[in-house]
PDB file of C-alpha atoms in Angstrom:
ATOM      1  CA  UNK A   1      -1.300  14.372   6.742  1.00 44.00           C
ATOM      2  CA  UNK A   2      -3.515  13.391   8.886  1.00 48.00           C
ATOM      3  CA  UNK A   3      -3.037   9.865  10.176  1.00 53.00           C
ATOM      4  CA  UNK A   4      -0.531   8.664   8.530  1.00 75.00           C
ATOM      5  CA  UNK A   5       0.264   4.558   9.829  1.00 84.00           C
ATOM      6  CA  UNK A   6       2.755   2.576   9.952  1.00 88.00           C
ATOM      7  CA  UNK A   7       1.492  -0.840  10.142  1.00 88.00           C
ATOM      8  CA  UNK A   8       2.954  -3.476  10.800  1.00 90.00           C
ATOM      9  CA  UNK A   9       2.151  -7.362   9.616  1.00 91.00           C
ATOM     10  CA  UNK A  10       2.748 -10.679  11.169  1.00 89.00           C
ATOM     11  CA  UNK A  11       3.632 -13.526   7.978  1.00 87.00           C
ATOM     12  CA  UNK A  12       2.079 -16.038   6.152  1.00 89.00           C
ATOM     13  CA  UNK A  13      -1.073 -14.818   7.297  1.00 93.00           C
ATOM     14  CA  UNK A  14      -0.974 -11.574   6.326  1.00 94.00           C
ATOM     15  CA  UNK A  15      -2.630 -10.246  10.311  1.00 94.00           C
ATOM     16  CA  UNK A  16      -2.111  -7.170  11.748  1.00 92.00           C
ATOM     17  CA  UNK A  17      -0.461  -7.111  14.751  1.00 91.00           C
ATOM     18  CA  UNK A  18       0.536  -3.088  15.439  1.00 89.00           C
ATOM     19  CA  UNK A  19       0.471  -0.363  14.845  1.00 89.00           C
ATOM     20  CA  UNK A  20       2.709   2.699  14.617  1.00 88.00           C
ATOM     21  CA  UNK A  21       0.372   6.126  14.574  1.00 84.00           C
ATOM     22  CA  UNK A  22       0.534   8.637  13.748  1.00 82.00           C
ATOM     23  CA  UNK A  23       5.259   8.384  13.904  1.00 87.00           C
ATOM     24  CA  UNK A  24       5.989  11.234  11.527  1.00 87.00           C
ATOM     25  CA  UNK A  25       4.159  14.205  12.976  1.00 83.00           C
ATOM     26  CA  UNK A  26       1.406  14.313  10.211  1.00 81.00           C
ATOM     27  CA  UNK A  27       3.844  13.398   7.475  1.00 85.00           C
ATOM     28  CA  UNK A  28       3.852  10.194   5.268  1.00 85.00           C
ATOM     29  CA  UNK A  29       6.162   7.846   6.336  1.00 87.00           C
ATOM     30  CA  UNK A  30       9.205   7.450   2.910  1.00 90.00           C
ATOM     31  CA  UNK A  31      10.821   4.476   4.018  1.00 93.00           C
ATOM     32  CA  UNK A  32      11.579   1.908   6.528  1.00 92.00           C
ATOM     33  CA  UNK A  33      13.415  -1.378   7.052  1.00 95.00           C
ATOM     34  CA  UNK A  34      13.573  -4.387   9.910  1.00 94.00           C
ATOM     35  CA  UNK A  35      16.480  -5.345  11.378  1.00 96.00           C
ATOM     36  CA  UNK A  36      17.205  -8.954  10.531  1.00 94.00           C
ATOM     37  CA  UNK A  37      17.847 -10.819  13.941  1.00 93.00           C
ATOM     38  CA  UNK A  38      15.950  -8.188  16.035  1.00 92.00           C
ATOM     39  CA  UNK A  39      12.525  -8.249  14.474  1.00 88.00           C
ATOM     40  CA  UNK A  40      11.333  -6.465  16.634  1.00 92.00           C
ATOM     41  CA  UNK A  41      12.863  -3.810  15.794  1.00 94.00           C
ATOM     42  CA  UNK A  42      12.597  -1.466  12.712  1.00 93.00           C
ATOM     43  CA  UNK A  43      14.352   2.558  11.672  1.00 95.00           C
ATOM     44  CA  UNK A  44      12.154   4.187   8.883  1.00 94.00           C
ATOM     45  CA  UNK A  45      12.429   8.245   8.093  1.00 92.00           C
ATOM     46  CA  UNK A  46       8.899  10.027   6.808  1.00 90.00           C
ATOM     47  CA  UNK A  47       8.621  13.331   5.286  1.00 88.00           C
ATOM     48  CA  UNK A  48       8.767  15.496   8.640  1.00 89.00           C
ATOM     49  CA  UNK A  49      13.022  15.461   7.694  1.00 88.00           C
ATOM     50  CA  UNK A  50      13.122  13.158  10.767  1.00 91.00           C
ATOM     51  CA  UNK A  51      15.125   9.019  10.752  1.00 94.00           C
ATOM     52  CA  UNK A  52      13.654   7.025  13.809  1.00 93.00           C
ATOM     53  CA  UNK A  53      14.530   3.664  15.416  1.00 94.00           C
ATOM     54  CA  UNK A  54      12.137   2.112  16.367  1.00 93.00           C
ATOM     55  CA  UNK A  55      11.219  -1.298  19.563  1.00 94.00           C
ATOM     56  CA  UNK A  56       7.834  -2.583  19.227  1.00 92.00           C
ATOM     57  CA  UNK A  57       7.857  -4.120  22.478  1.00 93.00           C
ATOM     58  CA  UNK A  58       8.113  -0.581  23.542  1.00 91.00           C
ATOM     59  CA  UNK A  59       4.926   0.215  22.106  1.00 83.00           C
ATOM     60  CA  UNK A  60       4.347   3.383  19.740  1.00 82.00           C
ATOM     61  CA  UNK A  61       7.020   5.418  20.938  1.00 88.00           C
ATOM     62  CA  UNK A  62      10.120   6.331  18.852  1.00 92.00           C
ATOM     63  CA  UNK A  63      12.949   4.651  21.251  1.00 94.00           C
ATOM     64  CA  UNK A  64      15.314   7.293  19.357  1.00 94.00           C
ATOM     65  CA  UNK A  65      14.443   9.700  17.514  1.00 93.00           C
ATOM     66  CA  UNK A  66      17.476  12.364  14.546  1.00 89.00           C
ATOM     67  CA  UNK A  67      16.440  15.073  12.695  1.00 86.00           C
ATOM     68  CA  UNK A  68      19.921  15.130  10.145  1.00 82.00           C
ATOM     69  CA  UNK A  69      22.342  18.285   9.313  1.00 74.00           C
ATOM     70  CA  UNK A  70      21.088  18.142   5.727  1.00 75.00           C
ATOM     71  CA  UNK A  71      17.182  18.751   6.599  1.00 63.00           C
ATOM     72  CA  UNK A  72      18.646  22.410   7.764  1.00 64.00           C
ATOM     73  CA  UNK A  73      19.655  22.363   3.015  1.00 73.00           C
ATOM     74  CA  UNK A  74      15.948  21.601   2.038  1.00 76.00           C
ATOM     75  CA  UNK A  75      16.673  17.714   1.751  1.00 84.00           C
ATOM     76  CA  UNK A  76      14.465  15.419   3.784  1.00 88.00           C
ATOM     77  CA  UNK A  77      15.246  11.326   4.983  1.00 90.00           C
ATOM     78  CA  UNK A  78      14.240   9.356   1.277  1.00 91.00           C
ATOM     79  CA  UNK A  79      15.407   5.430   2.512  1.00 94.00           C
ATOM     80  CA  UNK A  80      16.725   3.451   5.117  1.00 96.00           C
ATOM     81  CA  UNK A  81      18.567   0.970   5.820  1.00 96.00           C
ATOM     82  CA  UNK A  82      19.862  -1.451   8.153  1.00 97.00           C
ATOM     83  CA  UNK A  83      23.224  -3.984   7.719  1.00 96.00           C
ATOM     84  CA  UNK A  84      22.985  -7.891   7.747  1.00 94.00           C
ATOM     85  CA  UNK A  85      24.319  -8.245  11.349  1.00 95.00           C
ATOM     86  CA  UNK A  86      22.073  -5.356  12.426  1.00 94.00           C
ATOM     87  CA  UNK A  87      24.940  -3.365  13.922  1.00 94.00           C
ATOM     88  CA  UNK A  88      24.553  -0.338  10.783  1.00 94.00           C
ATOM     89  CA  UNK A  89      21.720   1.583   9.758  1.00 94.00           C
ATOM     90  CA  UNK A  90      21.997   4.015   7.191  1.00 94.00           C
ATOM     91  CA  UNK A  91      19.747   6.898   5.377  1.00 93.00           C
ATOM     92  CA  UNK A  92      19.835   9.038   1.907  1.00 93.00           C
ATOM     93  CA  UNK A  93      19.379  12.673   2.214  1.00 88.00           C
ATOM     94  CA  UNK A  94      19.208  15.042  -0.084  1.00 84.00           C
ATOM     95  CA  UNK A  95      22.873  13.025  -2.778  1.00 85.00           C
ATOM     96  CA  UNK A  96      24.078  11.305  -0.150  1.00 87.00           C
ATOM     97  CA  UNK A  97      24.378   8.357   2.469  1.00 90.00           C
ATOM     98  CA  UNK A  98      25.002   8.408   5.440  1.00 89.00           C
ATOM     99  CA  UNK A  99      25.450   5.665   8.489  1.00 89.00           C
ATOM    100  CA  UNK A 100      23.562   6.540  12.496  1.00 84.00           C
TER     101      UNK A 100
END
């Protein structure tokens, strides 16, 4: 869908602070997760088949973009997670969980 975006809001006032316009090339983001110790960083996955690492201080372009091998099998990354110490990111694809 054209115009799909990730909107970032501050707490507790729910003021929109940033918009990642079309982060997954016209496809909706399926999931995203913030880093706990680096709250300006997040990881997202989308229906375009990519997993992306973002640093919101750097603007609206991802710092890294991955196209998982499972994408070739027709499976799409469906969820992402960040470890409590921010050292690992994981994503699910089909029935498997992968570490970045």
